[in-house]
CSV table of C-alpha atoms in Angstrom, one decimal:
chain,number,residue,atom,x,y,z
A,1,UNK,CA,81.0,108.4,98.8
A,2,UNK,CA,80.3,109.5,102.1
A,3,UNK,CA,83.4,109.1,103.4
A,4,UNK,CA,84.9,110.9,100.3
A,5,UNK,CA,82.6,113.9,101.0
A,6,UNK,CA,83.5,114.2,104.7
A,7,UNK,CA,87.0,114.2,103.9
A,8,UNK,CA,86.5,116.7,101.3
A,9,UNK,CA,84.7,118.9,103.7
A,10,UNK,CA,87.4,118.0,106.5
A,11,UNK,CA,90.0,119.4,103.9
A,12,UNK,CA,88.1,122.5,102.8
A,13,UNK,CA,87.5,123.7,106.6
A,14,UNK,CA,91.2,123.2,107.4
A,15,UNK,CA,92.4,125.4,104.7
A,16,UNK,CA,89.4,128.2,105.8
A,17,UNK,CA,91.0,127.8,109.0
A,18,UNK,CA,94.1,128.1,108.1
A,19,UNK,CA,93.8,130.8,106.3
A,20,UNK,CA,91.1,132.4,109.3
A,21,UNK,CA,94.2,132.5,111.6
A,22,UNK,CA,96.5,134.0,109.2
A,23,UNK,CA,94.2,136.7,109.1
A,24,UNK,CA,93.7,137.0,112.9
A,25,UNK,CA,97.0,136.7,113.4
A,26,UNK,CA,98.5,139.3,111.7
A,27,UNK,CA,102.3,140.3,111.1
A,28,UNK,CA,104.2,139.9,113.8
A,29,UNK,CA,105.0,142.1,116.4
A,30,UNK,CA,108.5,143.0,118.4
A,31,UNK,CA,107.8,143.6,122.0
A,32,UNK,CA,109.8,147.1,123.2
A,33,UNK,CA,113.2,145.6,125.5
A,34,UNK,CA,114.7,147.2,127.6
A,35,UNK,CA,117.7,150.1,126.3
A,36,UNK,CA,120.5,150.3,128.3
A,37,UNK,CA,121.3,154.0,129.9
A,38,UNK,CA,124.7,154.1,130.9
A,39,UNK,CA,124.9,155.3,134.8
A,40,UNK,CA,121.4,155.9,134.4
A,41,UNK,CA,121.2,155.9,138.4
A,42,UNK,CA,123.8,158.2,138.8
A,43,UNK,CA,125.5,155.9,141.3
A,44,UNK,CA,128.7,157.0,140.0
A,45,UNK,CA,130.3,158.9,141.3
A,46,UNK,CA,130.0,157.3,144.8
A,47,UNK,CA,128.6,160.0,147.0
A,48,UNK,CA,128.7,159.8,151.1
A,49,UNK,CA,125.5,160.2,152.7
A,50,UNK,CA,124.5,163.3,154.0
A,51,UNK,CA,121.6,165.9,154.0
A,52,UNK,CA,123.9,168.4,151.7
A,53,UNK,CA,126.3,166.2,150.9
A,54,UNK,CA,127.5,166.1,147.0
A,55,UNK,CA,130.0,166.1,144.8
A,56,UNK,CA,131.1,167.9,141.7
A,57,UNK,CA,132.9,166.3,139.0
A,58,UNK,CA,132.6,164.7,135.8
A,59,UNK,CA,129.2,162.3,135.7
A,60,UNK,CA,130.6,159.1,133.8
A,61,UNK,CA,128.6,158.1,130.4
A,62,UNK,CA,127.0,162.2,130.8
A,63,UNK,CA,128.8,164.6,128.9
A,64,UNK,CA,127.8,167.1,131.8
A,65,UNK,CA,130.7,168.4,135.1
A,66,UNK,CA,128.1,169.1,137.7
A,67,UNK,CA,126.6,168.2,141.0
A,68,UNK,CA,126.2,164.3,142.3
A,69,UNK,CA,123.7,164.3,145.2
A,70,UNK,CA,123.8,161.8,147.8
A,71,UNK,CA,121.0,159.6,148.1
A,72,UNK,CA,120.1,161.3,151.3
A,73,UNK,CA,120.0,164.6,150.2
A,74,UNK,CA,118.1,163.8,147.2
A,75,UNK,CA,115.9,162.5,149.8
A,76,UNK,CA,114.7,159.3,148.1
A,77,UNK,CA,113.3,155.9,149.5
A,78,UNK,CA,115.3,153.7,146.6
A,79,UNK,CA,118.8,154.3,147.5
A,80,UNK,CA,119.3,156.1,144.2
A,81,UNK,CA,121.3,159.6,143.7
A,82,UNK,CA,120.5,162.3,141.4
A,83,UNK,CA,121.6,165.2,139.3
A,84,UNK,CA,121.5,168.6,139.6
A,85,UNK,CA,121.1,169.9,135.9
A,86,UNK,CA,122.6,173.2,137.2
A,87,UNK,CA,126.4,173.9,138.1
A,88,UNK,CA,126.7,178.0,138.4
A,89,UNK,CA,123.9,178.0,135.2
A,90,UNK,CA,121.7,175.8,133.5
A,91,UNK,CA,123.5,173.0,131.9
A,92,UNK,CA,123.2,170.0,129.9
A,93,UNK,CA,123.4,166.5,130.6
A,94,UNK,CA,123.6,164.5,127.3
A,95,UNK,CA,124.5,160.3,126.2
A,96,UNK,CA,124.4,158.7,122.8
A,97,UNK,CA,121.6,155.6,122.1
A,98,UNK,CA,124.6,153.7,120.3
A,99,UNK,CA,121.7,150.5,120.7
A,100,UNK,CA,119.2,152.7,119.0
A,101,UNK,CA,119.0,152.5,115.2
A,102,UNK,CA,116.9,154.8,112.6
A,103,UNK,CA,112.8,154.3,113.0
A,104,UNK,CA,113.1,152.6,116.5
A,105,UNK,CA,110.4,153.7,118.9
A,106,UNK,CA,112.3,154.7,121.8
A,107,UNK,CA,110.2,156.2,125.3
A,108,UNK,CA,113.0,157.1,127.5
A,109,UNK,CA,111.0,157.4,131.9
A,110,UNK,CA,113.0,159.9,134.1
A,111,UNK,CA,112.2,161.1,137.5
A,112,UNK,CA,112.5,165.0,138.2
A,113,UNK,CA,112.3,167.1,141.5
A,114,UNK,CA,112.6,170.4,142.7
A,115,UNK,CA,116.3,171.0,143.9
A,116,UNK,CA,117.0,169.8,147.8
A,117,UNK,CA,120.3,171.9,148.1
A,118,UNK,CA,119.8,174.8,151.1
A,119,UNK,CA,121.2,177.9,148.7
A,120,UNK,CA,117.9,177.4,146.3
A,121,UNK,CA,115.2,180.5,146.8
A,122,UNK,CA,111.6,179.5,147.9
A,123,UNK,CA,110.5,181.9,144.6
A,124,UNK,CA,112.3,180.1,142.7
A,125,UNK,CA,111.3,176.7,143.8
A,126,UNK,CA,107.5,177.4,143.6
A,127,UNK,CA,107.7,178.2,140.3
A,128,UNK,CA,108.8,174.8,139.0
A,129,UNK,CA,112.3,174.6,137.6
A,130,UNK,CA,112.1,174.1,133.9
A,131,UNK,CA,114.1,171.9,131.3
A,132,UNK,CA,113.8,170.4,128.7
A,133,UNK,CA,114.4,167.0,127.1
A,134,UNK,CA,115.4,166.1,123.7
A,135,UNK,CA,117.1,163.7,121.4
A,136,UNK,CA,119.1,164.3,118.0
A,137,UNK,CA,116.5,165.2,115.0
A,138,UNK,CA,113.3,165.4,117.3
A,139,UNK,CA,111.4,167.9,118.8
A,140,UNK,CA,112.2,169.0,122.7
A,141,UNK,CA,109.5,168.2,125.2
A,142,UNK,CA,109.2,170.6,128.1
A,143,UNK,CA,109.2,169.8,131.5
A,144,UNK,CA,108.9,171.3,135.2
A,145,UNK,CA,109.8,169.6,138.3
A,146,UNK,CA,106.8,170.3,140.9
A,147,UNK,CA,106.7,173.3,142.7
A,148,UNK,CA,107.3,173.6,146.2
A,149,UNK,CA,107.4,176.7,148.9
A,150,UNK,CA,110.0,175.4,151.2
A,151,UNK,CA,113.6,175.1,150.6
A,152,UNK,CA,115.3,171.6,150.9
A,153,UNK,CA,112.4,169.5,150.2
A,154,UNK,CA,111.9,167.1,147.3
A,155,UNK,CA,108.9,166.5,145.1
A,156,UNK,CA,109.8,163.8,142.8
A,157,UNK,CA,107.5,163.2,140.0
A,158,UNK,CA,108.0,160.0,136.7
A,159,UNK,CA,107.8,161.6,133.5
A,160,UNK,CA,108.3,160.6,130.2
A,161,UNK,CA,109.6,161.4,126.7
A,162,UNK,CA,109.2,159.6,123.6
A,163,UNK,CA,110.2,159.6,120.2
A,164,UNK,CA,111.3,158.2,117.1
A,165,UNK,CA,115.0,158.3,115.6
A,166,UNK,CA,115.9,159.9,112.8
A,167,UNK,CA,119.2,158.3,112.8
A,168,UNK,CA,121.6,155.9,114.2
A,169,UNK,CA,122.8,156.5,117.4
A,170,UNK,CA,120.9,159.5,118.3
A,171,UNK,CA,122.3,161.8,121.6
A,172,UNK,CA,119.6,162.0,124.3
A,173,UNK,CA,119.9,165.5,126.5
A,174,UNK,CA,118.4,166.9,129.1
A,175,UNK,CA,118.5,170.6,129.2
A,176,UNK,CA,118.2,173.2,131.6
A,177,UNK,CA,116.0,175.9,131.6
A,178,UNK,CA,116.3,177.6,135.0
A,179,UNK,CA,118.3,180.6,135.2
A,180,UNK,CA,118.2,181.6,138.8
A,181,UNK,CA,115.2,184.1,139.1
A,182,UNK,CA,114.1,184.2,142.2
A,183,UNK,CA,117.0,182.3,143.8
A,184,UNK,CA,120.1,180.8,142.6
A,185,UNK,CA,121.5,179.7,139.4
A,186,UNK,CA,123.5,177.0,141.1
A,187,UNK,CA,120.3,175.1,141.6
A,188,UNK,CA,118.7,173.6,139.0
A,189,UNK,CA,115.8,170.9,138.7
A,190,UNK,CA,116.8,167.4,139.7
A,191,UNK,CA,116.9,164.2,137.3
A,192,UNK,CA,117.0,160.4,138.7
A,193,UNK,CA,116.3,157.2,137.4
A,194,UNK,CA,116.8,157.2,133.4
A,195,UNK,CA,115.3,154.0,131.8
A,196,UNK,CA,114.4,153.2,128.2
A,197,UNK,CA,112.7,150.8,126.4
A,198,UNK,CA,113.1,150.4,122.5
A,199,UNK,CA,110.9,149.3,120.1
A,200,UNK,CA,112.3,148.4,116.7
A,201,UNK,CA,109.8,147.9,114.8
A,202,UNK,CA,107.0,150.5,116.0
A,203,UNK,CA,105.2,150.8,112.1
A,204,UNK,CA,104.3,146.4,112.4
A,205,UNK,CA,100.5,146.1,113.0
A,206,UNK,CA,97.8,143.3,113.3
A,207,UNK,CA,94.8,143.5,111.2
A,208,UNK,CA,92.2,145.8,113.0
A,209,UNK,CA,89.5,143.2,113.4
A,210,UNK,CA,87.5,146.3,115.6
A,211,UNK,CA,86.7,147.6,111.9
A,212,UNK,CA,84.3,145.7,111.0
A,213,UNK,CA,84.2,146.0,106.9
A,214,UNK,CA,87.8,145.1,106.8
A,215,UNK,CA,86.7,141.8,109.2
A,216,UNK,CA,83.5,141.2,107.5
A,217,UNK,CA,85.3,141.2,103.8
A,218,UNK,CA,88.6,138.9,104.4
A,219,UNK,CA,86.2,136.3,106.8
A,220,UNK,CA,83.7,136.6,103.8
A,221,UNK,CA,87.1,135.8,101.3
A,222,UNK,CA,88.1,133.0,103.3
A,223,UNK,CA,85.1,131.4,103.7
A,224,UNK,CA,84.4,131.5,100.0
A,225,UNK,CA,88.0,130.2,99.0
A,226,UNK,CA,87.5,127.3,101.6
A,227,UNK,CA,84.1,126.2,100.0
A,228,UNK,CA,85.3,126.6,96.1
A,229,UNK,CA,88.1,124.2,97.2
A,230,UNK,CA,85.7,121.9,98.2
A,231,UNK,CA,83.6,122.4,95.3
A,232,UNK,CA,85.9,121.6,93.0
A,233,UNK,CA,87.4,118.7,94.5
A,234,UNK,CA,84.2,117.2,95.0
A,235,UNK,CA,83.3,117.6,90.9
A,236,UNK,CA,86.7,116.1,90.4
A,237,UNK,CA,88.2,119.6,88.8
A,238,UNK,CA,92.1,120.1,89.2
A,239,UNK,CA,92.6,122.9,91.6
């Protein structure tokens, strides 16, 4: 008889614990991966280093004909070029997410700077360029690159801009805000660096075990459903 009890109680505390862990562990969770930017670096087109040295033209994978900076003149320790979001006026730079699909959590990092090029005004520098970024169906975020009170010196700065899609495929843009007060509409804020990740399914949660009445009560249920079990196979009742 003994024996039969212990293995009664062995069975009723595996099926508590079973069902313990289904509780703790919770639907499961996608982890955000990485979404591919297309030229995201800017590295094309090739530009040869120089302190104003650029090149304007067409930006592959950008639907945007503006300024390429070299990496020297977008004075940066990674080797990267940038952007210039202006080209004679404020312009945008745009790609479409095709990866990206309705209800994915995408958070798109960028890095943003003041414009290097030696025709900027100090006026206009110190005020912060502005811009904006958006994608298709969301609100715009604003942004400013840091202001500086010299001309040909870069600040750059990581932001970030998330959001959810409200369809397939949305177009991520970057858009200028800087007309030229105070200097020259030629120069507009500098963008480097465009990464994403993408989270598919952003609405999946685990069971909040911090509040504790929703802990207390399915512990409390689980525990009870284990010991019924092993009440009623000990007075020989059919499940």
């Amino acid at each position: 008889m003994r024996g039969t009890s212990r293995t009664l109680r062995a069975a009723a505390l595996a099926s508590t614990t079973v069902a313990l862990l289904a509780v703790a562990a919770g639907p499961a969770m996608a982890v955000p991966a990485p979404l591919p930017i297309a030229n995201g670096n800017f590295a094309t087109p090739s530009v040869t280093n120089g302190p104003q040295s650029y090149l304007t033209n067409a930006i592959p994978n950008w639907n945007i004909t503006t300024e390429t900076y070299s990496n020297q003149m977008c004075q940066r320790t990674d080797g990267l070029q940038c952007m210039d979001l202006n080209s004679g006026s404020p312009q945008v730079a745009s790609q479409q997410l095709i990866n990206v699909k309705k209800g994915d959590a995408v958070v798109i990092t960028f890095e943003t700077s003041p414009n290097t090029w030696s025709g900027c005004g100090v006026q206009q520098l110190a005020a912060g360029q502005p811009f904006s970024v958006g994608a298709t169906g969301t609100p715009t975020q604003q942004y400013r690159a840091n202001g500086v009170t010299t001309t040909q010196t870069a600040s750059w700065s990581t932001q970030t801009y998330s959001f959810t899609a409200t369809q397939n495929a949305p177009t991520l843009s970057f858009i200028s805000q800087d007309n030229g007060a105070g200097g020259s509409a030629a120069c507009g804020p500098l963008i480097a660096n465009v990464t994403a990740t993408d989270d598919p399914t952003p609405n999946v949660n685990t069971v909040p075990i911090a509040n504790p009445t929703l802990a207390g009560g399915t512990l409390a249920a689980a525990l009870g459903a284990g010991y019924l079990v092993y009440r009623r196979r000990k007075a020989g009742i059919a499940a």
